[in-house]
């Protein structure tokens, strides 16, 4: 930034612009800055297209918690105002179909207020709580989900069963089947059921009564897995009907005729999807002729390409709209004229917006910059509204006139928190993988970068493994936070990463420590050789989940790094199989159970090579991580300690696969920073 004169006259004052305003004194991003950022959640557009409603979460580090409030803003960016900000969180704001009211969730129930926030009143009053509600087209009914005991028929029975358990002196549980725990929770026989609620009659009906299946499904679903038809006479929803859900990715699309709904009876439903892979996100066309949904072909593979399928309701036929398009669809939104579908899909390091014509199957790129989500089409079909984030910007609301390539920022929620923070934009570079395949990496320089200096490097490895480093503002593994302490950040997307075509994604399965490892080390070697500002004597690596696995693999295979950080990483592949929750993932990635393909489990298990480790390792683990059990961290730490390798275990008894509590996050960052600093040469 150009500096103006006269600063020598006032050495103790900030330099002034000609307008008289002070130029902010720039500084690096800190942990406190990161947690002061307010986070935009779900977004809703009013039926007249003039107002956006969204929930905004603010965190208090001292209190170690967050609170979500409901805000409104005009679609031109004017009149930003809060309408609900109680001490308890309000979320999921949804305009009623007539635009006169906004419904939202509060304290586990659905509430409603006028469009200006006044005259609030509680709508649902169900003991097992209501979440994820959806309006019917006429505004008199709701769909929502609730976690219930499947053997119970009424709300009173659910309440009595919980009371009996709470009062019992015996706290033991008996399990007869797998998936008794998932991600971070013990299931204890509970299931998510889909409810149909009549607002006028104050009556909730369990549409999946006595079912042991979950709606929405426990995994691989979307944010839109149940919906009313435009005439309100039908309901489409997503459910996995298989009995052994721990082995299955077979989510399916079902239909319910609203006329068949009866109190105390399980509602009959009709299956319309045909793939044995994951089908999800049914969306009716505005004219009611079609249901579009996402579909994966291969059974048992959770990261297959998501095609867009079109179900003709009259002909009862299915058409594949994206058969020849090597993109994996995420969100689906119909154009108001029912002639095309807007959707998001990852393209390299961006989540871009596309449009496909349902008649010609012509694909059009609408917007291909940064990370875009929660897309909404205006009633006249001329404007898109969406959340956008990038590496140096948390989510804000944007609009895009159809036909334009430049998005307009609507909200500036975090402007005052970002104004004095120095952050560089990301760059990318390309190296060659094992077989010459191009591998893209993100490069981020530290704040106040000076090309004449040497900087230590942090080499980051993403999870998934079918995932990617992207142009996002991550609140846990934030690239700017890693760079802020004076490090160059290199974040590669090796084989297995998404956004580079399905073949590229497929090439990690059954080869975890093979090509991906070579891709990563080649990217490392390229960066150290070609970027003279990287200090090759001071390089560090960190990763979580699959990234943690790869750190554990690296520990036994190379001494390139000064120190390593392994967060929730797989150490022993066979014991991992016996302690994880979703077995479909393990059996796809390893070619079966251990007794079916033990040689591959042994070939790529880090524990078999740990005796080669000479590099200091920091291990991080959460007790409520049921995906990668704490036993993996304990085994790794025990091995390193027994081998005499410098190691440290950071154990969170109150965290999951992720570190989400503010004060725990503070400890995480300070411990990781200290580990790197301690091992600088």
XYZ file of C-alpha atoms in Angstrom:
681
model
C 0.000 0.000 0.000
C 1.308 3.442 -0.936
C 2.156 5.646 2.049
C 1.358 9.330 2.034
C 3.594 12.143 3.290
C 3.745 13.957 6.610
C 4.130 10.807 8.670
C 7.505 12.118 9.887
C 5.682 14.949 11.658
C 3.552 12.573 13.718
C 5.681 9.529 14.504
C 3.345 8.228 17.207
C 0.167 8.422 15.125
C -1.067 6.144 12.324
C -0.426 7.284 8.781
C -3.470 9.110 7.379
C -5.179 8.811 4.077
C -6.061 12.048 2.278
C -9.630 11.519 3.531
C -8.373 11.607 7.105
C -9.069 7.939 7.890
C -6.311 5.819 9.422
C -4.606 3.066 7.480
C -5.028 -0.086 9.589
C -1.795 -1.438 11.028
C -1.629 -4.906 9.483
C -0.794 -7.989 11.541
C -0.866 -11.765 11.238
C -3.953 -13.865 11.938
C -4.249 -15.203 15.506
C -6.321 -17.859 17.239
C -8.465 -15.126 18.796
C -9.122 -13.660 15.339
C -10.192 -17.042 14.008
C -12.752 -17.570 16.754
C -14.085 -14.025 16.556
C -15.233 -14.695 13.009
C -19.009 -15.045 12.832
C -20.206 -18.036 10.862
C -23.131 -17.972 8.444
C -25.197 -21.170 8.502
C -28.355 -22.059 6.584
C -29.932 -19.483 4.272
C -33.507 -18.962 3.033
C -34.982 -16.604 0.418
C -38.384 -14.980 0.841
C -41.022 -15.953 -1.782
C -40.991 -12.419 -3.220
C -37.213 -12.637 -3.703
C -36.492 -9.507 -1.671
C -35.109 -10.819 1.640
C -32.592 -13.412 2.777
C -32.806 -15.012 6.215
C -29.821 -16.786 7.739
C -28.529 -17.985 11.069
C -25.267 -16.537 12.326
C -23.139 -18.233 14.973
C -20.881 -16.287 17.337
C -18.412 -17.999 19.678
C -17.366 -16.964 23.168
C -13.985 -18.530 23.914
C -14.130 -17.719 27.642
C -17.519 -19.429 27.970
C -16.331 -22.199 25.645
C -19.494 -22.205 23.552
C -21.295 -20.621 20.625
C -24.717 -19.110 20.055
C -26.703 -18.861 16.845
C -29.087 -15.989 16.018
C -31.340 -15.237 13.058
C -30.631 -12.309 10.769
C -32.297 -10.762 7.743
C -30.803 -8.768 4.888
C -32.346 -7.338 1.752
C -31.099 -9.054 -1.394
C -29.424 -5.808 -2.489
C -27.338 -5.878 0.709
C -29.254 -3.173 2.558
C -30.999 -3.267 5.939
C -29.005 -5.963 7.705
C -30.786 -6.687 10.992
C -31.094 -9.351 13.666
C -34.591 -10.623 14.510
C -33.848 -13.432 16.975
C -30.966 -13.295 19.450
C -31.899 -15.045 22.667
C -29.352 -16.713 24.998
C -30.329 -20.042 23.407
C -29.592 -20.700 19.760
C -32.113 -20.127 16.993
C -31.327 -21.739 13.640
C -32.719 -23.049 10.329
C -34.804 -19.981 9.395
C -37.307 -20.816 6.657
C -39.837 -18.405 5.163
C -43.392 -19.709 5.004
C -44.722 -20.235 1.448
C -46.788 -17.023 1.679
C -43.789 -15.065 2.988
C -45.644 -13.768 6.036
C -43.823 -15.869 8.603
C -40.449 -17.397 9.383
C -40.183 -20.761 11.075
C -37.013 -21.745 12.914
C -35.705 -24.241 15.431
C -35.234 -23.211 19.035
C -34.514 -25.407 22.046
C -35.241 -28.571 20.078
C -38.635 -27.470 18.714
C -40.009 -25.628 15.697
C -41.143 -22.060 16.360
C -42.726 -19.446 14.123
C -42.781 -15.659 14.059
C -43.877 -12.869 11.758
C -41.501 -11.979 8.942
C -40.157 -9.117 11.077
C -39.468 -11.414 14.053
C -42.478 -10.416 16.145
C -45.276 -12.563 17.610
C -43.222 -15.694 18.113
C -44.894 -18.928 19.190
C -43.946 -22.560 19.569
C -45.308 -24.930 16.912
C -44.103 -28.413 17.809
C -44.011 -29.919 21.274
C -42.584 -33.389 20.796
C -40.622 -35.022 23.617
C -37.968 -36.481 21.300
C -37.412 -33.018 19.720
C -37.780 -31.829 16.123
C -35.072 -30.819 13.649
C -34.535 -30.303 9.938
C -38.074 -29.135 9.208
C -39.515 -28.554 5.718
C -42.665 -26.563 4.830
C -45.508 -27.995 2.762
C -46.426 -25.855 -0.285
C -49.621 -24.554 1.370
C -47.904 -23.750 4.666
C -50.162 -25.962 6.807
C -47.880 -28.980 7.235
C -44.247 -29.705 8.138
C -41.846 -32.552 7.723
C -39.178 -32.988 10.404
C -37.028 -35.727 11.886
C -36.689 -36.924 15.459
C -34.562 -39.559 17.183
C -36.881 -42.172 18.714
C -36.966 -45.696 20.089
C -38.247 -47.599 17.035
C -40.282 -50.009 19.139
C -42.275 -47.137 20.628
C -45.506 -45.965 18.987
C -46.190 -42.712 20.824
C -44.335 -39.758 22.303
C -45.417 -40.901 25.772
C -43.866 -44.330 25.228
C -40.547 -42.763 24.216
C -40.604 -40.586 27.327
C -41.420 -43.521 29.611
C -38.614 -45.642 28.123
C -36.042 -42.889 28.675
C -37.260 -42.362 32.243
C -36.962 -46.073 32.998
C -33.403 -46.132 31.724
C -32.445 -42.981 33.623
C -33.798 -44.355 36.910
C -32.211 -47.789 36.524
C -29.225 -48.585 38.732
C -27.768 -50.668 35.882
C -26.140 -48.642 33.118
C -25.008 -51.562 30.975
C -26.057 -51.979 27.354
C -26.595 -55.158 25.354
C -25.991 -55.103 21.594
C -27.037 -57.733 19.073
C -25.879 -56.022 15.891
C -23.237 -53.659 14.561
C -23.298 -49.909 14.171
C -24.035 -49.614 17.884
C -22.086 -46.366 17.745
C -21.518 -43.916 14.896
C -19.084 -41.017 14.447
C -19.268 -39.620 17.979
C -22.430 -41.100 19.526
C -23.651 -44.362 21.003
C -26.842 -45.251 19.137
C -28.380 -47.233 22.044
C -31.105 -48.544 19.731
C -32.296 -45.053 18.749
C -33.242 -44.229 15.136
C -34.055 -41.024 13.261
C -37.631 -41.127 11.993
C -39.473 -38.878 9.546
C -42.528 -37.082 10.946
C -45.496 -35.431 9.208
C -46.911 -32.567 11.261
C -50.257 -30.844 10.825
C -49.880 -27.305 12.185
C -53.623 -26.611 12.520
C -54.386 -29.883 14.286
C -51.133 -29.899 16.304
C -50.622 -33.537 15.370
C -47.344 -35.325 14.543
C -47.375 -38.658 12.698
C -44.326 -40.942 12.506
C -44.066 -41.854 8.811
C -41.443 -44.551 9.440
C -43.119 -46.020 12.526
C -41.315 -49.012 14.093
C -38.623 -48.883 11.402
C -35.020 -49.656 12.331
C -33.871 -47.546 9.363
C -32.864 -43.897 9.662
C -34.319 -40.902 7.817
C -32.213 -39.073 6.840
C -29.709 -41.926 6.456
C -26.828 -42.067 8.930
C -24.283 -41.210 6.222
C -23.857 -40.162 2.596
C -27.093 -38.223 2.451
C -27.530 -34.536 1.660
C -29.000 -31.423 3.258
C -32.222 -32.079 1.352
C -33.268 -35.691 1.895
C -37.046 -35.253 2.292
C -39.429 -32.891 0.524
C -43.061 -32.280 -0.462
C -44.150 -32.340 -4.093
C -45.282 -28.935 -5.477
C -48.957 -29.889 -5.017
C -48.340 -31.225 -1.505
C -49.815 -34.638 -2.334
C -46.572 -36.604 -2.268
C -43.405 -36.819 -0.191
C -40.011 -37.960 -1.468
C -37.344 -39.056 0.998
C -33.973 -40.814 1.256
C -33.429 -43.968 3.325
C -31.066 -46.943 3.355
C -33.367 -50.026 3.478
C -30.583 -52.603 3.981
C -30.511 -54.552 7.226
C -26.739 -54.349 7.723
C -26.262 -50.622 7.249
C -22.673 -50.795 8.489
C -21.829 -52.640 5.256
C -24.026 -50.660 2.880
C -23.981 -47.383 0.964
C -27.355 -48.246 -0.597
C -29.338 -45.096 0.155
C -32.516 -45.109 -1.935
C -35.266 -42.660 -2.932
C -38.796 -43.470 -1.765
C -42.198 -41.836 -2.330
C -45.150 -41.524 0.045
C -48.700 -40.694 -1.006
C -49.920 -38.171 1.578
C -53.423 -39.674 1.350
C -52.004 -42.920 2.791
C -50.772 -41.296 6.014
C -52.631 -42.592 9.081
C -52.035 -42.205 12.813
C -50.501 -45.259 14.469
C -49.648 -47.008 11.212
C -46.435 -47.302 9.235
C -46.948 -45.432 5.985
C -46.483 -47.439 2.764
C -43.799 -46.129 0.429
C -42.649 -46.710 -3.145
C -39.038 -47.209 -4.234
C -38.050 -45.272 -7.385
C -34.224 -45.419 -7.448
C -32.473 -48.448 -8.901
C -28.748 -48.115 -8.166
C -27.156 -50.274 -5.484
C -24.921 -47.325 -4.715
C -25.814 -44.137 -2.877
C -28.960 -42.286 -4.079
C -29.904 -39.085 -2.287
C -31.286 -35.531 -2.469
C -34.660 -35.833 -4.243
C -35.805 -32.464 -5.655
C -39.130 -31.949 -7.449
C -39.255 -29.754 -10.532
C -41.476 -26.678 -9.979
C -44.001 -27.975 -12.538
C -44.163 -31.306 -10.708
C -43.232 -33.440 -13.722
C -39.860 -34.669 -12.499
C -37.785 -35.607 -9.498
C -34.064 -34.999 -9.859
C -31.682 -36.759 -7.492
C -28.019 -37.647 -7.072
C -26.878 -41.203 -7.632
C -23.693 -43.272 -7.335
C -23.368 -46.462 -9.394
C -21.033 -48.651 -7.351
C -22.294 -50.417 -4.237
C -20.089 -50.002 -1.184
C -18.077 -47.058 -2.534
C -18.899 -43.823 -0.744
C -16.835 -41.591 -3.050
C -18.159 -42.652 -6.429
C -19.180 -39.963 -8.914
C -22.578 -38.458 -8.085
C -24.575 -38.389 -11.301
C -27.761 -36.351 -11.705
C -30.691 -38.630 -12.511
C -34.110 -37.460 -13.674
C -37.230 -39.428 -12.733
C -40.270 -38.827 -14.959
C -43.226 -39.101 -12.579
C -45.780 -39.875 -15.297
C -43.704 -42.364 -17.307
C -41.910 -43.688 -14.216
C -38.624 -43.754 -16.117
C -35.138 -42.580 -15.140
C -32.735 -40.595 -17.327
C -29.059 -39.982 -16.574
C -28.392 -36.282 -17.231
C -24.649 -36.306 -16.522
C -23.506 -39.688 -17.829
C -20.741 -38.199 -19.968
C -19.757 -35.438 -17.547
C -16.849 -36.185 -15.206
C -18.162 -34.033 -12.365
C -19.621 -35.191 -9.056
C -22.745 -33.182 -8.272
C -23.364 -31.781 -4.791
C -26.355 -29.421 -4.441
C -29.269 -29.546 -6.910
C -31.625 -26.594 -7.490
C -34.244 -26.346 -10.224
C -34.691 -23.268 -12.395
C -38.212 -21.810 -11.938
C -39.211 -22.810 -15.505
C -38.351 -26.480 -14.828
C -36.165 -26.599 -17.942
C -32.774 -26.774 -16.267
C -30.994 -27.621 -13.028
C -28.301 -25.620 -11.281
C -25.803 -27.652 -9.300
C -22.494 -27.325 -7.501
C -19.543 -29.612 -8.127
C -15.891 -29.563 -7.192
C -13.529 -28.553 -10.000
C -9.943 -28.737 -8.786
C -9.728 -26.498 -5.662
C -13.094 -24.768 -6.196
C -16.755 -25.645 -5.696
C -18.156 -24.232 -8.922
C -21.739 -23.637 -10.053
C -23.025 -25.325 -13.219
C -26.281 -25.492 -15.149
C -27.588 -28.408 -17.194
C -30.484 -28.342 -19.636
C -32.720 -31.370 -19.002
C -33.718 -31.704 -22.683
C -30.407 -31.210 -24.465
C -28.137 -32.212 -21.546
C -26.015 -29.182 -22.437
C -23.700 -28.225 -19.572
C -22.897 -24.588 -18.811
C -20.373 -23.269 -16.301
C -22.075 -20.460 -14.413
C -19.393 -19.516 -11.882
C -16.065 -21.251 -11.289
C -14.280 -19.310 -8.544
C -13.839 -20.069 -4.841
C -16.183 -22.220 -2.708
C -19.919 -21.725 -3.275
C -22.748 -23.373 -1.357
C -26.430 -23.115 -0.396
C -27.409 -21.881 -3.871
C -30.897 -20.390 -4.282
C -32.545 -19.225 -7.504
C -34.652 -16.047 -7.439
C -38.376 -16.482 -8.266
C -37.890 -14.787 -11.657
C -34.945 -17.039 -12.483
C -32.603 -14.111 -13.140
C -30.381 -14.214 -10.036
C -28.532 -16.769 -7.944
C -27.926 -16.265 -4.240
C -25.339 -18.327 -2.373
C -22.725 -18.436 0.354
C -19.140 -18.003 -0.777
C -15.862 -18.497 1.050
C -12.221 -18.427 0.068
C -8.928 -18.941 1.874
C -8.867 -15.330 3.082
C -12.645 -14.841 3.584
C -15.132 -16.708 5.800
C -18.561 -17.405 4.309
C -20.491 -14.314 3.197
C -23.653 -14.026 1.105
C -23.274 -13.248 -2.587
C -25.518 -12.776 -5.605
C -24.879 -13.441 -9.277
C -26.957 -12.186 -12.168
C -27.400 -15.033 -14.638
C -25.092 -14.383 -17.560
C -22.614 -12.401 -15.488
C -19.263 -13.795 -14.407
C -18.813 -11.453 -11.449
C -20.506 -12.167 -8.143
C -21.659 -9.330 -5.884
C -21.015 -9.528 -2.160
C -24.206 -8.897 -0.169
C -23.047 -9.236 3.439
C -19.833 -8.071 5.107
C -20.315 -9.795 8.457
C -16.608 -10.138 9.214
C -15.301 -7.018 7.490
C -14.260 -5.281 10.696
C -12.487 -8.442 11.896
C -10.504 -8.838 8.680
C -9.538 -5.242 7.934
C -6.225 -5.234 9.806
C -5.191 -8.852 9.137
C -2.479 -9.537 6.574
C -3.240 -12.632 4.487
C -1.862 -13.688 1.124
C -3.902 -15.288 -1.631
C -3.257 -18.912 -2.414
C -1.206 -19.990 -5.399
C -0.966 -23.419 -7.013
C 1.822 -25.418 -8.589
C 1.993 -28.727 -10.424
C 4.387 -31.630 -9.893
C 4.511 -35.122 -11.390
C 3.056 -38.123 -9.619
C 4.395 -41.663 -9.653
C 3.445 -42.347 -13.293
C 3.833 -38.786 -14.549
C 0.254 -37.813 -13.676
C 0.022 -34.090 -12.806
C -0.519 -33.403 -9.100
C -1.769 -29.965 -8.058
C -0.729 -28.381 -4.763
C -1.768 -25.218 -2.989
C 1.031 -22.859 -1.967
C 0.433 -20.170 0.638
C 3.120 -17.692 1.630
C 3.258 -16.239 5.143
C 2.094 -12.690 5.866
C 4.652 -9.952 5.153
C 6.431 -12.349 2.786
C 9.902 -11.338 1.602
C 11.160 -13.377 -1.386
C 14.773 -12.752 -0.350
C 14.303 -14.643 2.921
C 14.104 -18.328 3.804
C 10.992 -19.678 5.525
C 10.218 -23.003 7.208
C 7.564 -25.099 5.481
C 4.468 -26.882 6.772
C 3.441 -29.747 4.492
C -0.243 -30.564 5.002
C -1.972 -33.845 4.090
C -5.759 -33.886 3.786
C -8.220 -36.447 5.098
C -10.867 -38.475 3.353
C -8.864 -39.946 1.765
C -11.291 -38.922 -0.974
C -11.134 -35.230 -0.131
C -9.051 -32.220 -1.139
C -7.394 -29.027 0.009
C -9.554 -26.251 -1.386
C -9.907 -22.478 -1.510
C -11.820 -22.373 1.771
C -11.633 -20.689 5.162
C -11.459 -23.771 7.356
C -12.126 -23.288 11.072
C -9.955 -26.216 12.149
C -7.223 -26.812 9.566
C -7.012 -23.209 8.462
C -4.229 -22.617 5.945
C -3.860 -18.961 6.944
C -3.373 -19.949 10.584
C -0.532 -22.301 9.646
C 1.075 -19.549 7.553
C 0.545 -16.849 10.197
C 3.527 -17.929 12.312
C 5.920 -17.391 9.434
C 5.613 -20.665 7.526
C 5.194 -21.418 3.849
C 2.270 -23.833 3.536
C 2.252 -26.545 0.865
C -0.992 -28.542 0.642
C -0.968 -31.187 -2.121
C -3.925 -33.010 -3.661
C -2.448 -36.437 -4.458
C -4.164 -39.486 -5.932
C -7.471 -40.051 -4.177
C -8.279 -36.341 -4.107
C -11.621 -35.160 -5.417
C -12.090 -32.501 -8.086
C -9.716 -34.002 -10.665
C -11.971 -36.620 -12.261
C -13.287 -39.937 -10.968
C -10.303 -41.987 -12.171
C -7.956 -39.792 -10.124
C -10.202 -40.234 -7.054
C -10.336 -44.012 -7.539
C -6.570 -44.409 -7.593
C -6.091 -44.462 -3.846
C -8.375 -47.386 -3.019
C -6.355 -50.485 -2.083
C -3.170 -48.402 -2.475
C -3.083 -46.077 0.553
C 0.681 -46.084 1.002
C 1.534 -46.507 -2.686
C 0.937 -43.924 -5.405
C -0.462 -41.301 -2.984
C 2.748 -41.453 -0.941
C 4.870 -41.039 -4.087
C 2.656 -38.169 -5.254
C 3.118 -36.432 -1.915
C 6.872 -36.901 -1.700
C 7.290 -35.741 -5.299
C 5.297 -32.598 -4.465
C 7.500 -32.055 -1.409
C 10.713 -32.527 -3.381
C 9.478 -30.216 -6.144
C 8.585 -27.456 -3.659
C 11.912 -27.632 -1.815
C 13.872 -27.624 -5.069
C 11.967 -24.939 -6.978
C 10.940 -22.412 -4.320
C 14.158 -20.875 -3.046
C 12.337 -19.152 -0.184
C 11.638 -22.547 1.432
C 14.211 -23.522 4.042
C 14.861 -27.201 3.264
C 16.439 -27.633 6.720
C 13.161 -26.754 8.438
C 10.177 -28.651 7.063
C 7.278 -30.154 8.986
C 4.274 -32.318 8.071
C 0.810 -32.611 9.587
C -2.428 -34.367 8.741
C -5.699 -35.671 10.191
C -7.793 -38.781 9.555
C -6.331 -40.241 6.339
C -3.832 -37.407 6.650
C -2.984 -38.800 10.084
C -2.579 -42.253 8.545
C -0.158 -40.822 5.999
C 1.829 -39.077 8.741
C 2.108 -42.453 10.504
C 3.203 -44.018 7.193
C 5.727 -41.233 6.589
C 7.128 -41.802 10.094
C 8.319 -45.248 9.025
C 9.355 -44.398 5.475
C 11.254 -41.084 5.319
C 13.318 -38.698 7.420
C 12.582 -35.651 5.232
C 10.830 -33.763 8.037
C 12.002 -32.189 11.293
C 8.809 -33.185 13.108
C 5.355 -34.636 12.398
C 1.786 -34.117 13.674
C -0.614 -37.060 13.437
C -4.230 -36.197 14.291
C -6.713 -39.106 14.569
C -4.565 -41.260 12.297
C -4.824 -44.972 11.454
C -1.850 -46.909 12.850
C -2.820 -50.595 12.701
C -5.109 -51.346 9.774
C -6.412 -54.637 11.166
C -7.310 -53.319 14.621
C -8.799 -50.271 12.877
C -11.255 -52.611 11.130
C -12.374 -54.034 14.461
C -12.983 -50.689 16.162
C -14.427 -48.418 13.467
C -18.114 -47.872 12.670
C -18.693 -47.833 8.879
C -17.375 -51.154 7.585
C -18.347 -50.477 3.970
C -15.488 -47.987 3.837
C -12.922 -50.386 5.244
C -13.936 -53.255 2.967
C -13.951 -51.117 -0.174
C -10.627 -49.456 0.552
C -8.849 -52.676 1.587
C -10.576 -55.141 -0.744
C -12.542 -56.945 1.958
C -12.273 -57.824 5.637
C -8.835 -58.666 7.095
C -9.439 -62.429 6.786
C -10.299 -61.905 3.114
C -7.335 -59.711 2.137
C -4.861 -59.788 5.019
C -1.799 -59.247 2.771
C -3.031 -55.783 1.785
C -3.826 -54.866 5.410
C -0.275 -55.819 6.301
C 1.302 -54.169 3.249
C -0.008 -50.689 4.042
C -0.252 -50.757 7.847
C 2.023 -48.109 9.431
C 2.566 -50.193 12.568
C 4.681 -52.681 10.584
C 7.253 -49.998 9.776
C 7.286 -47.909 12.933
C 10.653 -49.355 14.008
C 12.202 -47.229 11.229
C 10.945 -43.967 12.722
C 13.500 -41.389 13.829
C 11.333 -38.265 13.486
C 9.620 -36.646 16.517
C 5.836 -37.142 16.370
C 2.999 -35.277 18.081
C -0.131 -37.456 18.260
C -3.594 -35.923 18.761
C -6.733 -37.912 19.590
C -10.321 -37.370 20.722
C -12.031 -39.914 22.992
C -15.348 -39.670 21.139
C -13.840 -40.408 17.755
C -15.582 -43.646 16.839
C -14.394 -43.500 13.235
C -10.697 -43.853 14.143
C -10.674 -45.160 17.686
C -8.413 -43.824 20.409
C -6.695 -47.221 20.453
C -4.905 -46.226 17.227
C -3.312 -43.222 18.945
C -2.432 -45.246 22.032
C -0.746 -47.956 19.940
C 1.264 -45.357 18.021
C 2.324 -43.508 21.162
C 3.250 -46.717 22.981
C 5.380 -47.856 20.039
C 7.252 -44.563 19.754
C 7.864 -44.338 23.491
C 9.134 -47.918 23.582
C 11.430 -47.197 20.622
C 12.799 -44.113 22.343
C 11.521 -41.763 19.624
C 10.609 -38.308 20.874
C 6.810 -38.205 20.964
C 3.924 -36.477 22.666
C 0.233 -37.382 23.009
C -2.407 -34.642 23.127
C -5.580 -36.409 24.256
C -9.017 -34.755 24.419
C -11.496 -36.723 26.572
C -14.348 -34.460 25.411
C -13.682 -34.217 21.653
C -14.606 -36.287 18.608
C -12.922 -36.756 15.223
C -12.741 -32.974 15.266
C -11.628 -30.444 17.871
C -14.662 -28.172 18.131
C -14.668 -26.545 21.562
C -12.987 -23.128 21.537
C -10.621 -23.634 24.455
C -9.645 -27.083 23.227
C -8.944 -25.551 19.831
C -6.717 -22.962 21.486
C -4.717 -25.745 23.163
C -4.535 -27.633 19.843
C -3.042 -24.667 17.977
C -0.592 -23.735 20.723
C 0.590 -27.346 21.081
C 1.080 -27.756 17.323
C 2.872 -24.409 17.026
C 5.146 -25.259 19.961
C 5.957 -28.673 18.479
C 7.110 -27.095 15.243
C 9.071 -24.336 16.967
C 10.774 -26.821 19.259
C 12.161 -28.761 16.315
C 13.409 -25.936 14.148
C 17.088 -26.084 13.297
